[in-house]
CSV table of C-alpha atoms and ligand atoms in Angstrom, one decimal:
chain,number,residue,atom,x,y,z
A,15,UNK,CA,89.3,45.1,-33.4
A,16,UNK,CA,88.3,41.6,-34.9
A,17,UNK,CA,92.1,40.1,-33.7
A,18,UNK,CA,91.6,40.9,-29.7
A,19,UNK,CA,89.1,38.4,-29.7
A,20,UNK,CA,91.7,36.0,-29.7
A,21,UNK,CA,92.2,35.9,-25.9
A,22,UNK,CA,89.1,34.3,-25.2
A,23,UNK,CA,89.7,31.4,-27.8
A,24,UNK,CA,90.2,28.9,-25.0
A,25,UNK,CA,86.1,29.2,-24.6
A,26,UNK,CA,85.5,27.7,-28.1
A,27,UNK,CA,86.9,24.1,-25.8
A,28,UNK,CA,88.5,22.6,-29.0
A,29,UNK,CA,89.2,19.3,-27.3
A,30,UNK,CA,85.5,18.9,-25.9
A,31,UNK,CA,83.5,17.1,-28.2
A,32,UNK,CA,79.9,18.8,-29.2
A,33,UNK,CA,77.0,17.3,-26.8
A,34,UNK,CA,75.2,14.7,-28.0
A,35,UNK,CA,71.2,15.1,-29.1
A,36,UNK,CA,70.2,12.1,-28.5
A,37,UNK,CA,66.3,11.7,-27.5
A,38,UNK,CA,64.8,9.3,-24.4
A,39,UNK,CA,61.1,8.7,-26.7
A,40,UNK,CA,61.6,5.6,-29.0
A,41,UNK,CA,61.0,6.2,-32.8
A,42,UNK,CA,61.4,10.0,-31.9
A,43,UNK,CA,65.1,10.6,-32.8
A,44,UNK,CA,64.4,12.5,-36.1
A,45,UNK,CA,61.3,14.5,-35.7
A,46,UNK,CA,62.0,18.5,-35.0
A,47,UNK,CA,63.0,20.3,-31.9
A,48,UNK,CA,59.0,21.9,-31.1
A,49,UNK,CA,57.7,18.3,-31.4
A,50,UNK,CA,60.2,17.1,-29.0
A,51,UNK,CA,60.2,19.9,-26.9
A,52,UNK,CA,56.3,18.9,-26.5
A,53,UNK,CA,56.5,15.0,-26.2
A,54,UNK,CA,59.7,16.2,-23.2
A,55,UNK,CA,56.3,17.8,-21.8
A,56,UNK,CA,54.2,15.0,-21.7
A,57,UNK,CA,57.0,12.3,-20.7
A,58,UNK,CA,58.8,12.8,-17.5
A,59,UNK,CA,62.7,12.9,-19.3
A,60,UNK,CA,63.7,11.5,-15.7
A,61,UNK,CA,61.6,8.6,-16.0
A,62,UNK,CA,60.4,8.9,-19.9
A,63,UNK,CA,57.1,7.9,-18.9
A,64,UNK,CA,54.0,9.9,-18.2
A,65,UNK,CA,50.4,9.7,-16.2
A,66,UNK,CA,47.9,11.2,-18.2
A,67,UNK,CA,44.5,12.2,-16.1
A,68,UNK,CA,41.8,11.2,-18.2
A,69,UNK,CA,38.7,13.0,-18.3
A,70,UNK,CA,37.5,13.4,-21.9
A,71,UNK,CA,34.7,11.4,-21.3
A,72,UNK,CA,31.9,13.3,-21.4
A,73,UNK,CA,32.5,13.8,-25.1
A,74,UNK,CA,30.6,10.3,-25.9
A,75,UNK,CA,29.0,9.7,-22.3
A,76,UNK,CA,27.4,13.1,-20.9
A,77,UNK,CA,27.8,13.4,-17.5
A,78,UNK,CA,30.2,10.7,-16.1
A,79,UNK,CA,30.1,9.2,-13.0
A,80,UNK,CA,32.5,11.4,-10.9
A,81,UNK,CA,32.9,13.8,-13.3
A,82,UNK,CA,29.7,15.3,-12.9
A,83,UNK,CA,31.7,18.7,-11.6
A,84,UNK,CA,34.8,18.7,-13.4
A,85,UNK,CA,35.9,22.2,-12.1
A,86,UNK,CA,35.7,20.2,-8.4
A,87,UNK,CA,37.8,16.9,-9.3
A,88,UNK,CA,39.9,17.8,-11.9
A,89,UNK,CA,41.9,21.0,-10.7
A,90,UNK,CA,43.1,19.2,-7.4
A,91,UNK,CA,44.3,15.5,-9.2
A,92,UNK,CA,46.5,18.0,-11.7
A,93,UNK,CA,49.7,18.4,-9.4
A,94,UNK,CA,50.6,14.8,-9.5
A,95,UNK,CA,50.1,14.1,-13.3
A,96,UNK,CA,52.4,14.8,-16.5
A,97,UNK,CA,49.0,15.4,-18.7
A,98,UNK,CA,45.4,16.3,-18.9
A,99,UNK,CA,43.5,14.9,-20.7
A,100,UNK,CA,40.7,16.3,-22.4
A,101,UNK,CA,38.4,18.3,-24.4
A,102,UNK,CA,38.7,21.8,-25.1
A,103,UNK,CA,35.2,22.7,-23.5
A,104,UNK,CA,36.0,20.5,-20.3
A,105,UNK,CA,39.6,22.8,-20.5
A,106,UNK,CA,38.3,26.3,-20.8
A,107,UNK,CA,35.8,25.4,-18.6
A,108,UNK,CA,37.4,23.8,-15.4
A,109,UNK,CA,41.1,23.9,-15.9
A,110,UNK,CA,42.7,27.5,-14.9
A,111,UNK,CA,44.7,28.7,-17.5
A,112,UNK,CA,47.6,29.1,-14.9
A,113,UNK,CA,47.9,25.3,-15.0
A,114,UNK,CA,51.3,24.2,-16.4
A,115,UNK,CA,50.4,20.6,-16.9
A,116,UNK,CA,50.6,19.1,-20.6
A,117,UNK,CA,47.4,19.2,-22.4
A,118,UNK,CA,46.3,16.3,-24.5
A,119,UNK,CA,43.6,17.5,-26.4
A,120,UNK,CA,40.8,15.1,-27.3
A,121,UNK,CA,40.4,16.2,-31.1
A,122,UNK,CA,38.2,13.7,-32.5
A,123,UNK,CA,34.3,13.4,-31.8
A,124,UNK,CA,31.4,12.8,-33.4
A,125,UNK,CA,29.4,9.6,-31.9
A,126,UNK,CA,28.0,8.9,-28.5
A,127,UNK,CA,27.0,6.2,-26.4
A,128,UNK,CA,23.3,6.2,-28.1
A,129,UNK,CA,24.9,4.7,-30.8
A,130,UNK,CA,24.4,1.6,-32.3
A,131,UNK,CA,27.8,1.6,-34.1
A,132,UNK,CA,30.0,4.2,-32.7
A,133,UNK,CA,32.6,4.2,-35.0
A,134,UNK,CA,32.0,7.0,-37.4
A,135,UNK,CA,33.9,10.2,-36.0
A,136,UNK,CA,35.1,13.5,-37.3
A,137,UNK,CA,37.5,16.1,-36.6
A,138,UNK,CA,36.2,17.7,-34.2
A,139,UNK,CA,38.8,20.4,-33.5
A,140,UNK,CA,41.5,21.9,-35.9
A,141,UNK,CA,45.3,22.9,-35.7
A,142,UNK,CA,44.4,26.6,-35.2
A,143,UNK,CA,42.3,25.7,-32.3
A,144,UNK,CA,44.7,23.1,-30.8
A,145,UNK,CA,47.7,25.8,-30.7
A,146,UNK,CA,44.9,28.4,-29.0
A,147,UNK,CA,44.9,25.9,-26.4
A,148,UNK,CA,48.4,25.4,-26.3
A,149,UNK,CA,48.2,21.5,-26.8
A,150,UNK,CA,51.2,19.8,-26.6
A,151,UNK,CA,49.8,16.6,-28.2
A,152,UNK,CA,46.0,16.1,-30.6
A,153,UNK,CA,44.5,12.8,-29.7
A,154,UNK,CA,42.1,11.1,-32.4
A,155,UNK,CA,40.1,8.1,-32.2
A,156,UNK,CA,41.2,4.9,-34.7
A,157,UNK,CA,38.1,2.2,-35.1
A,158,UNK,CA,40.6,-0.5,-37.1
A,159,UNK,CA,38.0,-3.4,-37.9
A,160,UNK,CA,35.3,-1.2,-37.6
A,161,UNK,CA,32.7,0.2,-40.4
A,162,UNK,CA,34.2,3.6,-39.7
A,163,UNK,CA,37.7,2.3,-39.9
A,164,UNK,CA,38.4,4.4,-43.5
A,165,UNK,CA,37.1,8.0,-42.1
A,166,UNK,CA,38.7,7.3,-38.7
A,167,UNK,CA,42.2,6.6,-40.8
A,168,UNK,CA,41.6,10.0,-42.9
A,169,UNK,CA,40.6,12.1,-39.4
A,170,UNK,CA,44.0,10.3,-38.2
A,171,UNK,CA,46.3,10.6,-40.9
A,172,UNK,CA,44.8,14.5,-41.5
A,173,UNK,CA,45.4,15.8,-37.8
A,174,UNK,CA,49.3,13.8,-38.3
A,175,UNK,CA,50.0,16.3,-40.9
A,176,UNK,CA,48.6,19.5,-39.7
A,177,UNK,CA,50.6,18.6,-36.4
A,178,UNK,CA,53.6,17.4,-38.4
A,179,UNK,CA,53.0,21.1,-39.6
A,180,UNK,CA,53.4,22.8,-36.9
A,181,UNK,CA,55.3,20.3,-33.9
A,182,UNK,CA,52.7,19.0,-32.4
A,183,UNK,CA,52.0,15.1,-32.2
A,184,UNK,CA,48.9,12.9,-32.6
A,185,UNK,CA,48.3,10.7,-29.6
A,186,UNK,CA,46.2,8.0,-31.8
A,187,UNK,CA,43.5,6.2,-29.7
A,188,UNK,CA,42.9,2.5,-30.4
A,189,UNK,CA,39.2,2.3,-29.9
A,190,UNK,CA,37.6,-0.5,-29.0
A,191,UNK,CA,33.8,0.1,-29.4
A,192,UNK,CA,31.0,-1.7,-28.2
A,193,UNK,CA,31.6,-5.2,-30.0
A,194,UNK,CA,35.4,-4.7,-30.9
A,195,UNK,CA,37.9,-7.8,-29.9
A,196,UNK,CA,40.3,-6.8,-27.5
A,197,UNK,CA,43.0,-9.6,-28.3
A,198,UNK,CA,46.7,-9.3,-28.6
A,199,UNK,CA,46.3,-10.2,-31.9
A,200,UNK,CA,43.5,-7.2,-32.3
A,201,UNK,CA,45.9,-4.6,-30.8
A,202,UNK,CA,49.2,-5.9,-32.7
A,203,UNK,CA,47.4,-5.2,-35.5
A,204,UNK,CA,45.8,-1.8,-34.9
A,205,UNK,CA,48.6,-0.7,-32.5
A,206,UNK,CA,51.2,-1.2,-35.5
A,207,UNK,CA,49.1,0.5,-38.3
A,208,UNK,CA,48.5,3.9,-36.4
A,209,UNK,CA,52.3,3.7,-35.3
A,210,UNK,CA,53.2,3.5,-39.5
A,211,UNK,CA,50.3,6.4,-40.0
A,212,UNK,CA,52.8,8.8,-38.0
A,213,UNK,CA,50.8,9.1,-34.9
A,214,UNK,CA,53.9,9.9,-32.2
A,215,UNK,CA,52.1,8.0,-29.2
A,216,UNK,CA,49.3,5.1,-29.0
A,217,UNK,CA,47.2,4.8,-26.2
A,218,UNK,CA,45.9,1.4,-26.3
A,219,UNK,CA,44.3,-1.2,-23.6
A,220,UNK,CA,46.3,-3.3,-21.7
A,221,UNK,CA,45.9,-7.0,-22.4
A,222,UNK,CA,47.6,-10.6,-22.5
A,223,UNK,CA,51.0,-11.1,-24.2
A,224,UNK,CA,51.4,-7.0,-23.8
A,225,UNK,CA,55.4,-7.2,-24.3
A,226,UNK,CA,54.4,-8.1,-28.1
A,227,UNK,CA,52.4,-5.1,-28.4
A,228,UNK,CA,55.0,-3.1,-27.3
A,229,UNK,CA,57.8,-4.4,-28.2
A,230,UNK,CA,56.8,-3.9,-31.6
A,231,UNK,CA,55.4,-0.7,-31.8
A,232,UNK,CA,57.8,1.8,-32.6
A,233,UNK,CA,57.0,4.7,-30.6
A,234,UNK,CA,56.0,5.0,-27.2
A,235,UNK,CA,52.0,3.0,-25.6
A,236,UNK,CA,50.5,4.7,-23.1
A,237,UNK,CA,47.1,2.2,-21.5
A,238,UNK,CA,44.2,3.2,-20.6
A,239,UNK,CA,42.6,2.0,-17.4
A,240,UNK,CA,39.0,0.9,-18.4
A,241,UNK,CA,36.4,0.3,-16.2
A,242,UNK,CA,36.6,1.1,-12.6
A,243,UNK,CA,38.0,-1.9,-11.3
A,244,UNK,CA,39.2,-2.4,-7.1
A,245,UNK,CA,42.2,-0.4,-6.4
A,246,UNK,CA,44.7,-3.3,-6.0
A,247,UNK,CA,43.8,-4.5,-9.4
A,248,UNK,CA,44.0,-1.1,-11.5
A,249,UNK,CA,47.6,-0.4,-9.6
A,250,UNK,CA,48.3,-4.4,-10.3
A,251,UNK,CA,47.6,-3.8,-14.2
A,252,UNK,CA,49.3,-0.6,-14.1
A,253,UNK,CA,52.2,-2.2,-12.9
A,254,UNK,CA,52.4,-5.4,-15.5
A,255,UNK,CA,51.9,-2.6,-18.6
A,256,UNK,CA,55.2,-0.9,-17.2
A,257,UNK,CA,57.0,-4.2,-17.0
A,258,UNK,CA,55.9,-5.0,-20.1
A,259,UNK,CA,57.2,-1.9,-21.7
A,260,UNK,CA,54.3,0.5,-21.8
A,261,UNK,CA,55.7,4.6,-21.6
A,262,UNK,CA,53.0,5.4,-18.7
A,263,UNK,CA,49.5,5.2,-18.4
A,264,UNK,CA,45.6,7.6,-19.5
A,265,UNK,CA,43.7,6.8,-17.2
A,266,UNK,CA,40.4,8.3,-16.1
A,267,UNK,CA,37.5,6.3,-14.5
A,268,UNK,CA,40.2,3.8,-12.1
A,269,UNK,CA,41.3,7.3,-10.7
A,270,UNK,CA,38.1,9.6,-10.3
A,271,UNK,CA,36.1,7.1,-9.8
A,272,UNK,CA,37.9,5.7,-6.8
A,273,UNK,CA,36.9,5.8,-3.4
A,274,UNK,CA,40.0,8.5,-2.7
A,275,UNK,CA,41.0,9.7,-6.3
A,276,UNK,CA,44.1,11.8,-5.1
A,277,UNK,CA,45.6,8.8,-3.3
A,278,UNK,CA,44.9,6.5,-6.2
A,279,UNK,CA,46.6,9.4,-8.4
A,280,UNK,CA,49.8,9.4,-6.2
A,281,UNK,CA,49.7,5.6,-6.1
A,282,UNK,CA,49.4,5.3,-10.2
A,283,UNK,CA,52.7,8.1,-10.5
A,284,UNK,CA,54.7,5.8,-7.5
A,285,UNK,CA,54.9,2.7,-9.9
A,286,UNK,CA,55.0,4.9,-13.7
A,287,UNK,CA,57.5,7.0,-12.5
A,288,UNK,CA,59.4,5.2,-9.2
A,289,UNK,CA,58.9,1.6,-10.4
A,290,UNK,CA,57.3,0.7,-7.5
A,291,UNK,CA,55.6,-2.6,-7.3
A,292,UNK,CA,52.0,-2.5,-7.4
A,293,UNK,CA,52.4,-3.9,-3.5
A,294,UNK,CA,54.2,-0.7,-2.5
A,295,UNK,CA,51.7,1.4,-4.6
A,296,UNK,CA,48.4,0.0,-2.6
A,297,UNK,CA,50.0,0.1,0.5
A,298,UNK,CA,50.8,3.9,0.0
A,299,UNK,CA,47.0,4.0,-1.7
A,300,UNK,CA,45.8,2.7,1.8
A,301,UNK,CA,47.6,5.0,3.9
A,302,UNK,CA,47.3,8.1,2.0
A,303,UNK,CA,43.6,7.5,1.8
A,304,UNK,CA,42.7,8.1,5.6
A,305,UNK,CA,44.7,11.5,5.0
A,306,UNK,CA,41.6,14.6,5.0
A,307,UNK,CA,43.6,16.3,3.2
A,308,UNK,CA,43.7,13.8,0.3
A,309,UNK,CA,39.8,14.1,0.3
A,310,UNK,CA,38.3,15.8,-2.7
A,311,UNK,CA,36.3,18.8,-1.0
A,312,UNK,CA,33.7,21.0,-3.1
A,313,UNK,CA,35.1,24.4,-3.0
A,314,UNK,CA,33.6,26.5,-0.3
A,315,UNK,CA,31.9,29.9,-1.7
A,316,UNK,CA,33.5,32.8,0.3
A,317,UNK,CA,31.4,35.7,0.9
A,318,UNK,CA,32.4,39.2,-0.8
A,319,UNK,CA,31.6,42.4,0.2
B,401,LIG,C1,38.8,6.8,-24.6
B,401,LIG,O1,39.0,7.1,-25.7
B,401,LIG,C2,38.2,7.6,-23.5
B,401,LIG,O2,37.8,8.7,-24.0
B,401,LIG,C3,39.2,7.7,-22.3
B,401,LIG,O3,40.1,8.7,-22.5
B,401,LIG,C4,39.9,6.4,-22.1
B,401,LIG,O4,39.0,5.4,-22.1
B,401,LIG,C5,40.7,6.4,-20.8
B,401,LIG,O5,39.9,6.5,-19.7
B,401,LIG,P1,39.6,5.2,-18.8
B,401,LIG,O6,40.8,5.0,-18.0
B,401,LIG,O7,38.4,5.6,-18.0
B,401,LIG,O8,39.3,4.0,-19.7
């Protein structure tokens, strides 16, 4: 009978007051509990930042220098990242499915190196196909400046709302092309207009007066690296854009291009997620790299009977 119940009422803990849901992402307090529940995914809640592995590109480059055998680099780089980072034939391809790392799934495409003005990109891959792949965020290309500024909004703006649809946020890339500035001034501007779009993260490039950039962006900048630069100096950069308020890093060519990419990968989590200083990171760079086991073998083919 309904009145026995009563002799558990002490559970319902009258005089404790109901948990609050506040979220660690800036700008993310009021979007629903699926999108959350991904962007908790790809941002350490510990830390709320994230390393993303970047390795999506081969979808403008071809082959890139070491990533020529993505099912040899990739695979053994994903334990000490948040994200991968890439597209859904370098996934299915080299990535085993049993890998529960945070996909970013590179969404927009269209153009390739061989072009003279590379800023005219589609929609490459839809929702339906983003949710096959169990993406926990869509990331399009922006060319703000650009002649392909306009279709890159509409790609932008139109994977926003089939994500909105269905929880899943749009990491919006700040390209930078072959002639595009890369000023403060440039990325205030362009960092600030795919933030109002809706986009739910920015990955940008790290560069002078950097605290502006993020400190008025309303959601959470990841960097990328750029081109591989000495070890000391990616860690050093990677270090200022965490000062300066960036939520983590995508970084592709500074890691698997480096001399010892699983060392540099430890390094790069040390300061994102440890706030080391980019002194501490090298040194354990230096020391992890004499480690075999840090060395990035090609699988051996075992014999079968
Ligand atoms: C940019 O859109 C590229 O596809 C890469 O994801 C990006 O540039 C990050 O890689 P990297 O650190 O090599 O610049």
């Amino acid at each position: 009978m309904a009145d026995q119940d009563s002799k558990v009422g002490h559970n319902y803990c009258l005089d404790v007051p109901p948990a609050s849901q506040g979220f660690f992402l800036k700008g993310m307090d009021h979007t629903d509990w699926g999108m959350k529940n991904r962007l908790a995914r790809i941002f350490n809640p510990k830390s709320g930042h994230t390393v993303m592995l970047a390795f999506d590109h081969g979808y403008i480059m071809g082959s890139t220098a070491g990533l020529e055998r993505l099912d040899i680099v990739i695979p053994p780089l994903a334990d000490d990242v948040d994200v991968l980072m890439g597209t859904r034939g370098a996934l299915r391809a080299a990535v085993p499915p049993t890998c529960d790392k945070a996909v970013a799934l590179r969404c927009s495409a269209g153009s390739s190196v061989l072009d003279e003005d590379m800023s005219h990109e589609v929609i490459g891959v839809n929702v339906e196909d983003a949710i096959r792949m169990n993406a926990a965020c869509m990331a399009i290309q922006t060319f703000i400046g650009a002649p392909g500024q306009k279709s890159s909004i509409q790609n932008l703006c139109n994977t926003i709302d089939a994500g909105n649809r269905y929880g899943i946020p749009t990491l919006g890339v700040i390209a930078v092309g072959k002639e595009m500035e890369r000023t403060a001034k440039y990325f205030l501007l362009a960092t600030r207009m795919v933030a109002e779009f809706g986009a739910q993260i920015i990955k940008t490039y790290y560069c002078d007066e950097f605290e502006k950039i993020t400190s008025a962006c309303p959601v959470p900048i990841v960097i990328a690296g750029g081109k591989k630069v000495a070890e000391n100096e990616a860690l050093a950069m990677c270090f200022r854009a965490i000062q300066e308020g960036a939520a983590g890093v995508d970084m592709g060519r500074n890691i698997f291009q480096s001399e010892n990419p699983r060392a540099m990968v430890k390094a790069v989590a040390k300061i994102v997620h440890e706030n080391a200083t980019d002194k501490e990171a090298y040194d354990l760079y230096l020391s992890l790299k004499l480690s075999p086991k840090n060395a990035l073998q090609p699988r051996v083919k075992t014999k079968t009977k």
